[in-house]
Amino acid sequence: MNIAFRTERGKWVEWTFARDLLVAGLTEPAGIGDVRVRPDLATEEDIVILEIESPDGYALVEVEREDVEQFLDASAQVVPFGAEGDHFDIDAFIDEITNV
């Protein structure tokens, strides 16, 4: 799941949330560092909280649990959980981002 925020006119910052992180965050706090996901236990609504931190700021995004579940179900129909390596060359990606 990707979320983009406009930080200033014409400049966007995009954050990516791994499916495994979203799954874990449906039932308990998950993630460390800049990206965290957790259920909102303070309300009676089924809300999932996405927290994002960077040196430029902090954002807290509330998403309906049903929307996250629908995204996870739809993405699993395209690429089943555990089969990501069949559709994505992680070694090439690591090479790309480390050889910048």
PDB file of C-alpha atoms in Angstrom:
ATOM      1  CA  MET A   1       0.000   0.000   0.000  1.00  0.00           C
ATOM      2  CA  ASN A   2       1.382   3.412  -0.944  1.00  0.00           C
ATOM      3  CA  ILE A   3       0.421   6.760   0.506  1.00  0.00           C
ATOM      4  CA  ALA A   4       1.671  10.066  -0.890  1.00  0.00           C
ATOM      5  CA  PHE A   5       1.743  13.375   0.965  1.00  0.00           C
ATOM      6  CA  ARG A   6       2.370  16.763  -0.561  1.00  0.00           C
ATOM      7  CA  THR A   7       5.070  18.468   1.497  1.00  0.00           C
ATOM      8  CA  GLU A   8       5.113  21.638  -0.566  1.00  0.00           C
ATOM      9  CA  ARG A   9       3.829  22.787  -3.940  1.00  0.00           C
ATOM     10  CA  GLY A  10       4.894  20.220  -6.536  1.00  0.00           C
ATOM     11  CA  LYS A  11       6.824  18.052  -4.063  1.00  0.00           C
ATOM     12  CA  TRP A  12       5.431  14.734  -2.829  1.00  0.00           C
ATOM     13  CA  VAL A  13       6.773  12.152  -0.400  1.00  0.00           C
ATOM     14  CA  GLU A  14       5.586   8.586  -0.895  1.00  0.00           C
ATOM     15  CA  TRP A  15       5.500   5.953   1.829  1.00  0.00           C
ATOM     16  CA  THR A  16       5.081   2.230   1.210  1.00  0.00           C
ATOM     17  CA  PHE A  17       3.485  -0.124   3.723  1.00  0.00           C
ATOM     18  CA  ALA A  18       4.374  -3.806   3.383  1.00  0.00           C
ATOM     19  CA  ARG A  19       1.454  -6.214   3.369  1.00  0.00           C
ATOM     20  CA  ASP A  20       2.895  -8.170   6.300  1.00  0.00           C
ATOM     21  CA  LEU A  21       3.061  -4.956   8.324  1.00  0.00           C
ATOM     22  CA  LEU A  22      -0.562  -4.156   7.521  1.00  0.00           C
ATOM     23  CA  VAL A  23      -1.685  -7.680   8.470  1.00  0.00           C
ATOM     24  CA  ALA A  24       0.118  -7.521  11.810  1.00  0.00           C
ATOM     25  CA  GLY A  25      -1.142  -3.996  12.490  1.00  0.00           C
ATOM     26  CA  LEU A  26      -4.772  -5.079  12.189  1.00  0.00           C
ATOM     27  CA  THR A  27      -4.612  -6.771  15.591  1.00  0.00           C
ATOM     28  CA  GLU A  28      -1.626  -5.283  17.459  1.00  0.00           C
ATOM     29  CA  PRO A  29       0.967  -2.512  17.173  1.00  0.00           C
ATOM     30  CA  ALA A  30       3.454  -3.377  14.432  1.00  0.00           C
ATOM     31  CA  GLY A  31       6.495  -1.775  12.873  1.00  0.00           C
ATOM     32  CA  ILE A  32       9.528   0.008  14.202  1.00  0.00           C
ATOM     33  CA  GLY A  33      11.212   3.200  13.186  1.00  0.00           C
ATOM     34  CA  ASP A  34       9.528   5.534  10.722  1.00  0.00           C
ATOM     35  CA  VAL A  35       6.501   3.415   9.794  1.00  0.00           C
ATOM     36  CA  ARG A  36       4.100   1.874  12.290  1.00  0.00           C
ATOM     37  CA  VAL A  37       0.596   0.399  12.070  1.00  0.00           C
ATOM     38  CA  ARG A  38      -1.829  -0.353  14.891  1.00  0.00           C
ATOM     39  CA  PRO A  39      -5.506  -0.824  15.617  1.00  0.00           C
ATOM     40  CA  ASP A  40      -7.161   2.188  17.258  1.00  0.00           C
ATOM     41  CA  LEU A  41      -8.373   0.777  20.556  1.00  0.00           C
ATOM     42  CA  ALA A  42      -9.522   4.178  21.865  1.00  0.00           C
ATOM     43  CA  THR A  43     -12.716   4.226  19.818  1.00  0.00           C
ATOM     44  CA  GLU A  44     -15.516   1.801  19.065  1.00  0.00           C
ATOM     45  CA  GLU A  45     -14.964   2.262  15.326  1.00  0.00           C
ATOM     46  CA  ASP A  46     -12.883  -0.255  13.413  1.00  0.00           C
ATOM     47  CA  ILE A  47     -10.000   2.061  12.581  1.00  0.00           C
ATOM     48  CA  VAL A  48      -6.378   1.255  11.761  1.00  0.00           C
ATOM     49  CA  ILE A  49      -3.775   3.909  12.520  1.00  0.00           C
ATOM     50  CA  LEU A  50      -0.826   4.444  10.156  1.00  0.00           C
ATOM     51  CA  GLU A  51       1.974   6.472  11.769  1.00  0.00           C
ATOM     52  CA  ILE A  52       4.780   7.950   9.714  1.00  0.00           C
ATOM     53  CA  GLU A  53       7.776   9.874  11.029  1.00  0.00           C
ATOM     54  CA  SER A  54      10.684  11.537   9.305  1.00  0.00           C
ATOM     55  CA  PRO A  55      13.051  14.402  10.029  1.00  0.00           C
ATOM     56  CA  ASP A  56      10.568  16.569   8.102  1.00  0.00           C
ATOM     57  CA  GLY A  57       7.563  15.755  10.258  1.00  0.00           C
ATOM     58  CA  TYR A  58       5.012  13.339  11.611  1.00  0.00           C
ATOM     59  CA  ALA A  59       1.698  12.103  10.209  1.00  0.00           C
ATOM     60  CA  LEU A  60      -1.041   9.988  11.715  1.00  0.00           C
ATOM     61  CA  VAL A  61      -3.544   8.584   9.228  1.00  0.00           C
ATOM     62  CA  GLU A  62      -6.777   6.862  10.190  1.00  0.00           C
ATOM     63  CA  VAL A  63      -7.997   4.182   7.772  1.00  0.00           C
ATOM     64  CA  GLU A  64     -11.115   2.082   8.096  1.00  0.00           C
ATOM     65  CA  ARG A  65     -10.169  -1.490   8.963  1.00  0.00           C
ATOM     66  CA  GLU A  66     -12.494  -2.798   6.241  1.00  0.00           C
ATOM     67  CA  ASP A  67     -10.599  -0.810   3.598  1.00  0.00           C
ATOM     68  CA  VAL A  68      -7.273  -2.292   4.720  1.00  0.00           C
ATOM     69  CA  GLU A  69      -8.762  -5.790   4.725  1.00  0.00           C
ATOM     70  CA  GLN A  70     -10.200  -5.293   1.221  1.00  0.00           C
ATOM     71  CA  PHE A  71      -6.806  -4.074  -0.029  1.00  0.00           C
ATOM     72  CA  LEU A  72      -5.073  -7.107   1.494  1.00  0.00           C
ATOM     73  CA  ASP A  73      -7.624  -9.516   0.008  1.00  0.00           C
ATOM     74  CA  ALA A  74      -7.390  -7.912  -3.447  1.00  0.00           C
ATOM     75  CA  SER A  75      -3.590  -7.875  -3.416  1.00  0.00           C
ATOM     76  CA  ALA A  76      -3.480 -11.540  -2.317  1.00  0.00           C
ATOM     77  CA  GLN A  77      -5.598 -12.460  -5.334  1.00  0.00           C
ATOM     78  CA  VAL A  78      -2.981 -10.867  -7.597  1.00  0.00           C
ATOM     79  CA  VAL A  79       0.102 -12.055  -5.667  1.00  0.00           C
ATOM     80  CA  PRO A  80      -0.533 -14.650  -2.957  1.00  0.00           C
ATOM     81  CA  PHE A  81       1.157 -14.121   0.407  1.00  0.00           C
ATOM     82  CA  GLY A  82       4.522 -15.856   0.380  1.00  0.00           C
ATOM     83  CA  ALA A  83       4.793 -15.740  -3.432  1.00  0.00           C
ATOM     84  CA  GLU A  84       6.159 -12.207  -3.694  1.00  0.00           C
ATOM     85  CA  GLY A  85       9.572 -13.519  -4.770  1.00  0.00           C
ATOM     86  CA  ASP A  86       7.985 -15.080  -7.836  1.00  0.00           C
ATOM     87  CA  HIS A  87       6.860 -11.636  -9.000  1.00  0.00           C
ATOM     88  CA  PHE A  88       9.606  -9.328  -7.758  1.00  0.00           C
ATOM     89  CA  ASP A  89      13.389  -9.553  -8.002  1.00  0.00           C
ATOM     90  CA  ILE A  90      14.412  -8.408  -4.532  1.00  0.00           C
ATOM     91  CA  ASP A  91      18.136  -8.791  -5.234  1.00  0.00           C
ATOM     92  CA  ALA A  92      17.923  -6.442  -8.231  1.00  0.00           C
ATOM     93  CA  PHE A  93      15.946  -3.956  -6.129  1.00  0.00           C
ATOM     94  CA  ILE A  94      18.535  -4.031  -3.332  1.00  0.00           C
ATOM     95  CA  ASP A  95      21.300  -3.494  -5.896  1.00  0.00           C
ATOM     96  CA  GLU A  96      19.390  -0.564  -7.348  1.00  0.00           C
ATOM     97  CA  ILE A  97      18.836   1.240  -4.062  1.00  0.00           C
ATOM     98  CA  THR A  98      22.317   0.570  -2.643  1.00  0.00           C
ATOM     99  CA  ASN A  99      24.206   1.648  -5.746  1.00  0.00           C
ATOM    100  CA  VAL A 100      22.816   5.162  -5.812  1.00  0.00           C
TER     101      VAL A 100
END
